[in-house]
Amino acid sequence: MKTIQFRELCEVEFDIHNIIIMNQYWQTGEEYIIDPNGRPDNGLMFLSDCDFEYVDDSGRVVDRAERGSIVYSPVGSTYTCRFIVADNHDKSTPCDYLVNFLLYTESGEPFRLSYDRLLIRPRKSSYFREKFREVTSYENRSFASRWKIKSLLYELLGELSLELADREILKKRLAPLFPAIEYIRSTDISKLDASSLAERCHLSRSCFARLFREYTGMPPLEYINRMKISQAKAKLASGLMSVGEVAESLGYSDASYFSRYYKKLTGKSPSDDIVRH
């Protein structure tokens, strides 16, 4: 199965299906064993008032997630877990909040967010606690509530992806990039200027380009252009704008350059992707 790293999720188009939400109540020592064939879906759990131990076949603890953590378990993963509930736990409230779901790319291909489970200790633990609580408050609601559940889950996954992306940036060697990444996220894409990003980080252009390539896998200008082409595809598919109008809306003063770059990345000319209504 295709894997898109969790930190990259905020940069891709994707769909969520088959959402199942649960408020879970456990007692200390209870175990949960995943079928040997592996999970049929992705699971995302917030440990509100319990710890979570992974144990091997002999019962030996091999990993542990603590209260306030988020656990992601991908499709196909297998494990046995044991719960340790806080001594002062109010039995009328859930020990954890769980959301199960399937993920699909824009083209309909299923994917997961890691090869193995992830244990995440979020910086904004109180935010994620409330967001999980809000999502799971829709447990057993009517089908008419599905749109609300899905919108909340998009927001939750997006915020968690951004936090993991920020962690990657804030690693010691990449921390100087953070002002540029924040600027890219918050600025109208048509006004982004790759040449000025190094100045925002107080780095030489060569140093900035090296760090930026290490983080994104490509030079700054290519990264920005790829973002623009992604938006251009959506605008062209709407059928509401001409090629020239799309190019101008994204900051390309030369429509011919836009068309050449579009074809280089997509293999098609922009006019081929205009949907005629």
CSV table of C-alpha atoms in Angstrom, one decimal:
chain,number,residue,atom,x,y,z
A,1,MET,CA,0.0,0.0,0.0
A,2,LYS,CA,1.1,3.5,-0.8
A,3,THR,CA,2.5,5.5,2.2
A,4,ILE,CA,2.4,9.3,2.5
A,5,GLN,CA,4.3,10.5,5.5
A,6,PHE,CA,2.0,12.0,8.2
A,7,ARG,CA,4.0,15.3,8.0
A,8,GLU,CA,3.3,15.6,4.3
A,9,LEU,CA,-0.4,15.1,4.6
A,10,CYS,CA,-1.0,18.9,4.9
A,11,GLU,CA,0.3,19.3,1.4
A,12,VAL,CA,-1.8,16.8,-0.6
A,13,GLU,CA,-5.4,16.3,-1.6
A,14,PHE,CA,-7.0,13.3,0.0
A,15,ASP,CA,-10.3,11.8,0.9
A,16,ILE,CA,-11.5,10.2,4.1
A,17,HIS,CA,-14.0,7.3,4.1
A,18,ASN,CA,-15.5,4.7,6.4
A,19,ILE,CA,-15.2,6.7,9.6
A,20,ILE,CA,-15.9,4.9,12.8
A,21,ILE,CA,-15.7,6.8,16.1
A,22,MET,CA,-15.6,5.5,19.7
A,23,ASN,CA,-15.4,6.7,23.2
A,24,GLN,CA,-13.6,3.9,25.0
A,25,TYR,CA,-13.8,2.8,28.6
A,26,TRP,CA,-11.1,0.4,30.0
A,27,GLN,CA,-9.9,-1.1,33.2
A,28,THR,CA,-6.2,-1.4,34.2
A,29,GLY,CA,-4.8,-4.6,32.8
A,30,GLU,CA,-7.3,-5.1,30.0
A,31,GLU,CA,-5.8,-6.1,26.7
A,32,TYR,CA,-6.8,-5.6,23.1
A,33,ILE,CA,-5.4,-7.9,20.4
A,34,ILE,CA,-5.5,-7.0,16.7
A,35,ASP,CA,-6.4,-9.8,14.3
A,36,PRO,CA,-3.2,-11.5,12.9
A,37,ASN,CA,-4.3,-10.4,9.4
A,38,GLY,CA,-3.7,-6.8,10.4
A,39,ARG,CA,-6.0,-3.7,10.9
A,40,PRO,CA,-8.6,-3.2,8.2
A,41,ASP,CA,-8.3,0.6,8.6
A,42,ASN,CA,-6.3,3.4,10.1
A,43,GLY,CA,-6.7,4.2,13.8
A,44,LEU,CA,-6.0,7.5,15.5
A,45,MET,CA,-6.4,7.5,19.3
A,46,PHE,CA,-6.0,10.2,22.0
A,47,LEU,CA,-5.1,8.8,25.4
A,48,SER,CA,-7.2,11.0,27.6
A,49,ASP,CA,-6.9,9.3,30.9
A,50,CYS,CA,-4.8,6.1,30.5
A,51,ASP,CA,-1.5,4.8,29.4
A,52,PHE,CA,-1.1,2.3,26.6
A,53,GLU,CA,1.5,-0.5,26.5
A,54,TYR,CA,2.4,-2.6,23.6
A,55,VAL,CA,3.3,-6.2,24.6
A,56,ASP,CA,4.9,-9.1,22.7
A,57,ASP,CA,3.6,-12.7,22.8
A,58,SER,CA,5.3,-13.3,26.1
A,59,GLY,CA,3.6,-10.3,27.7
A,60,ARG,CA,6.8,-8.2,27.8
A,61,VAL,CA,6.3,-4.5,27.3
A,62,VAL,CA,8.0,-3.3,24.1
A,63,ASP,CA,6.7,0.2,23.9
A,64,ARG,CA,4.5,2.6,25.8
A,65,ALA,CA,2.4,5.7,25.1
A,66,GLU,CA,1.5,8.0,28.0
A,67,ARG,CA,-1.6,9.9,28.9
A,68,GLY,CA,-1.9,13.0,26.6
A,69,SER,CA,-0.3,11.2,23.7
A,70,ILE,CA,-1.8,10.4,20.2
A,71,VAL,CA,-1.4,6.9,18.8
A,72,TYR,CA,-1.6,6.3,15.0
A,73,SER,CA,-2.0,2.7,13.9
A,74,PRO,CA,-1.8,2.2,10.1
A,75,VAL,CA,-3.8,-0.2,7.9
A,76,GLY,CA,-2.3,-3.7,8.1
A,77,SER,CA,-0.5,-3.2,11.5
A,78,THR,CA,-0.7,-5.9,14.1
A,79,TYR,CA,-0.2,-5.6,17.9
A,80,THR,CA,-1.4,-6.4,21.3
A,81,CYS,CA,-1.9,-3.5,23.7
A,82,ARG,CA,-2.6,-3.3,27.4
A,83,PHE,CA,-4.2,-0.3,29.2
A,84,ILE,CA,-3.2,1.3,32.5
A,85,VAL,CA,-6.0,3.6,33.7
A,86,ALA,CA,-5.2,6.6,35.9
A,87,ASP,CA,-6.0,6.0,39.6
A,88,ASN,CA,-8.2,9.1,39.8
A,89,HIS,CA,-10.1,8.3,36.6
A,90,ASP,CA,-13.8,9.3,36.6
A,91,LYS,CA,-15.4,6.1,35.3
A,92,SER,CA,-18.2,8.1,33.6
A,93,THR,CA,-15.7,9.6,31.2
A,94,PRO,CA,-13.8,7.9,28.4
A,95,CYS,CA,-10.3,6.6,28.9
A,96,ASP,CA,-9.5,7.4,25.3
A,97,TYR,CA,-11.0,8.8,22.1
A,98,LEU,CA,-10.7,6.6,19.0
A,99,VAL,CA,-11.3,7.4,15.3
A,100,ASN,CA,-10.9,4.7,12.6
A,101,PHE,CA,-10.9,5.6,8.9
A,102,LEU,CA,-9.7,4.8,5.4
A,103,LEU,CA,-7.6,7.3,3.3
A,104,TYR,CA,-7.6,7.7,-0.4
A,105,THR,CA,-5.5,9.9,-2.8
A,106,GLU,CA,-7.1,12.3,-5.2
A,107,SER,CA,-7.0,9.5,-7.8
A,108,GLY,CA,-8.7,7.0,-5.5
A,109,GLU,CA,-5.6,5.0,-4.4
A,110,PRO,CA,-5.7,3.9,-0.8
A,111,PHE,CA,-2.8,5.0,1.4
A,112,ARG,CA,-1.5,5.0,5.0
A,113,LEU,CA,0.5,7.5,7.0
A,114,SER,CA,3.4,5.3,8.1
A,115,TYR,CA,4.6,1.7,7.8
A,116,ASP,CA,4.3,1.2,11.5
A,117,ARG,CA,2.5,2.7,14.5
A,118,LEU,CA,3.4,6.3,15.5
A,119,LEU,CA,3.4,7.5,19.1
A,120,ILE,CA,3.0,11.3,19.1
A,121,ARG,CA,3.3,13.6,22.1
A,122,PRO,CA,1.7,16.8,20.8
A,123,ARG,CA,2.8,20.3,21.9
A,124,LYS,CA,-0.8,21.4,21.8
A,125,SER,CA,-2.2,18.5,23.9
A,126,SER,CA,-5.2,20.4,25.2
A,127,TYR,CA,-6.2,21.4,21.6
A,128,PHE,CA,-6.1,17.9,20.4
A,129,ARG,CA,-7.9,16.6,23.4
A,130,GLU,CA,-10.8,19.0,22.7
A,131,LYS,CA,-10.7,18.2,19.0
A,132,PHE,CA,-10.9,14.4,19.6
A,133,ARG,CA,-13.7,15.0,22.1
A,134,GLU,CA,-15.6,17.0,19.6
A,135,VAL,CA,-15.2,14.4,16.8
A,136,THR,CA,-16.3,11.5,19.1
A,137,SER,CA,-19.2,13.5,20.5
A,138,TYR,CA,-20.9,12.4,17.2
A,139,GLU,CA,-20.7,8.7,18.1
A,140,ASN,CA,-24.0,7.0,17.2
A,141,ARG,CA,-25.5,10.2,15.6
A,142,SER,CA,-27.6,10.0,12.5
A,143,PHE,CA,-26.1,9.7,9.0
A,144,ALA,CA,-26.9,13.4,8.5
A,145,SER,CA,-24.0,14.2,10.8
A,146,ARG,CA,-21.4,12.5,8.6
A,147,TRP,CA,-20.4,15.7,6.8
A,148,LYS,CA,-19.6,17.4,10.2
A,149,ILE,CA,-17.6,14.4,11.4
A,150,LYS,CA,-15.6,14.4,8.2
A,151,SER,CA,-14.9,18.1,8.3
A,152,LEU,CA,-13.7,17.8,11.9
A,153,LEU,CA,-11.4,14.9,11.0
A,154,TYR,CA,-9.9,16.8,8.1
A,155,GLU,CA,-9.1,19.6,10.5
A,156,LEU,CA,-7.7,17.3,13.1
A,157,LEU,CA,-5.4,15.4,10.6
A,158,GLY,CA,-4.3,18.7,9.0
A,159,GLU,CA,-3.3,20.3,12.4
A,160,LEU,CA,-1.5,17.1,13.4
A,161,SER,CA,0.3,17.0,10.1
A,162,LEU,CA,1.4,20.6,10.4
A,163,GLU,CA,2.7,20.0,13.9
A,164,LEU,CA,4.8,17.0,12.7
A,165,ALA,CA,6.0,19.1,9.8
A,166,ASP,CA,7.1,21.8,12.2
A,167,ARG,CA,8.9,19.3,14.3
A,168,GLU,CA,10.9,18.2,11.2
A,169,ILE,CA,11.7,21.9,10.4
A,170,LEU,CA,12.7,22.7,14.0
A,171,LYS,CA,15.2,20.0,14.2
A,172,LYS,CA,18.5,21.8,15.0
A,173,ARG,CA,19.8,21.7,11.4
A,174,LEU,CA,16.6,22.9,9.8
A,175,ALA,CA,15.3,25.4,12.4
A,176,PRO,CA,16.6,28.4,10.4
A,177,LEU,CA,14.0,27.5,7.7
A,178,PHE,CA,11.0,28.1,9.9
A,179,PRO,CA,10.3,31.8,9.1
A,180,ALA,CA,10.2,30.9,5.3
A,181,ILE,CA,7.9,27.9,5.8
A,182,GLU,CA,5.5,30.0,7.9
A,183,TYR,CA,5.6,32.7,5.3
A,184,ILE,CA,4.8,30.3,2.5
A,185,ARG,CA,1.9,28.8,4.4
A,186,SER,CA,0.3,32.2,5.2
A,187,THR,CA,0.9,34.2,2.0
A,188,ASP,CA,-1.1,34.4,-1.2
A,189,ILE,CA,0.6,31.9,-3.5
A,190,SER,CA,0.6,34.3,-6.4
A,191,LYS,CA,2.7,36.8,-4.4
A,192,LEU,CA,5.4,34.3,-3.3
A,193,ASP,CA,8.9,35.3,-4.3
A,194,ALA,CA,11.5,32.5,-3.9
A,195,SER,CA,14.4,34.9,-4.1
A,196,SER,CA,13.3,36.8,-0.9
A,197,LEU,CA,12.8,33.7,1.3
A,198,ALA,CA,16.5,33.5,2.3
A,199,GLU,CA,16.4,37.1,3.6
A,200,ARG,CA,13.5,36.2,5.9
A,201,CYS,CA,15.6,33.5,7.4
A,202,HIS,CA,18.7,35.7,7.6
A,203,LEU,CA,20.6,33.1,5.5
A,204,SER,CA,22.8,33.3,2.4
A,205,ARG,CA,21.0,32.1,-0.7
A,206,SER,CA,23.2,29.1,-1.0
A,207,CYS,CA,22.8,28.1,2.6
A,208,PHE,CA,19.0,28.6,2.4
A,209,ALA,CA,18.8,26.6,-0.8
A,210,ARG,CA,20.7,23.7,0.7
A,211,LEU,CA,18.6,23.5,3.8
A,212,PHE,CA,15.4,24.0,1.8
A,213,ARG,CA,16.3,21.1,-0.6
A,214,GLU,CA,17.1,18.9,2.4
A,215,TYR,CA,13.6,19.5,3.8
A,216,THR,CA,11.5,19.5,0.7
A,217,GLY,CA,13.7,17.6,-1.8
A,218,MET,CA,13.6,20.4,-4.3
A,219,PRO,CA,14.8,24.0,-4.8
A,220,PRO,CA,12.6,26.8,-3.4
A,221,LEU,CA,11.4,28.1,-6.9
A,222,GLU,CA,10.5,24.6,-8.0
A,223,TYR,CA,8.6,24.0,-4.7
A,224,ILE,CA,6.6,27.2,-5.2
A,225,ASN,CA,5.9,26.5,-8.9
A,226,ARG,CA,4.7,23.0,-8.0
A,227,MET,CA,2.2,24.5,-5.5
A,228,LYS,CA,1.0,26.9,-8.2
A,229,ILE,CA,0.6,24.1,-10.8
A,230,SER,CA,-1.5,22.1,-8.3
A,231,GLN,CA,-3.8,25.0,-7.8
A,232,ALA,CA,-3.8,25.7,-11.6
A,233,LYS,CA,-5.1,22.2,-12.2
A,234,ALA,CA,-8.1,22.8,-9.9
A,235,LYS,CA,-8.9,26.1,-11.5
A,236,LEU,CA,-8.7,24.7,-15.1
A,237,ALA,CA,-10.9,21.8,-14.1
A,238,SER,CA,-13.6,24.2,-13.0
A,239,GLY,CA,-14.0,25.4,-16.6
A,240,LEU,CA,-14.6,29.0,-15.3
A,241,MET,CA,-11.2,30.5,-16.3
A,242,SER,CA,-9.1,30.6,-19.5
A,243,VAL,CA,-5.4,29.5,-19.5
A,244,GLY,CA,-4.4,33.2,-19.5
A,245,GLU,CA,-6.6,34.0,-16.5
A,246,VAL,CA,-5.3,31.1,-14.5
A,247,ALA,CA,-1.7,32.0,-15.2
A,248,GLU,CA,-2.4,35.6,-14.2
A,249,SER,CA,-4.2,34.6,-11.0
A,250,LEU,CA,-1.2,32.6,-9.9
A,251,GLY,CA,1.4,35.4,-10.6
A,252,TYR,CA,2.7,34.3,-14.0
A,253,SER,CA,3.1,37.4,-16.2
A,254,ASP,CA,4.1,35.2,-19.1
A,255,ALA,CA,1.3,32.7,-20.0
A,256,SER,CA,3.6,30.9,-22.4
A,257,TYR,CA,6.1,30.2,-19.6
A,258,PHE,CA,3.2,29.0,-17.5
A,259,SER,CA,2.0,26.7,-20.2
A,260,ARG,CA,5.5,25.2,-20.8
A,261,TYR,CA,6.1,24.6,-17.1
A,262,TYR,CA,2.6,23.1,-16.7
A,263,LYS,CA,3.2,20.6,-19.5
A,264,LYS,CA,6.7,19.8,-18.0
A,265,LEU,CA,5.1,18.8,-14.7
A,266,THR,CA,1.8,17.2,-15.8
A,267,GLY,CA,2.6,16.0,-19.3
A,268,LYS,CA,-0.3,17.9,-20.7
A,269,SER,CA,-0.9,21.4,-21.9
A,270,PRO,CA,-3.2,23.6,-19.6
A,271,SER,CA,-5.9,23.7,-22.3
A,272,ASP,CA,-6.1,19.9,-22.2
A,273,ASP,CA,-7.3,20.1,-18.6
A,274,ILE,CA,-10.0,22.7,-19.1
A,275,VAL,CA,-13.4,21.1,-18.5
A,276,ARG,CA,-16.0,22.3,-21.0
A,277,HIS,CA,-19.4,22.7,-19.5
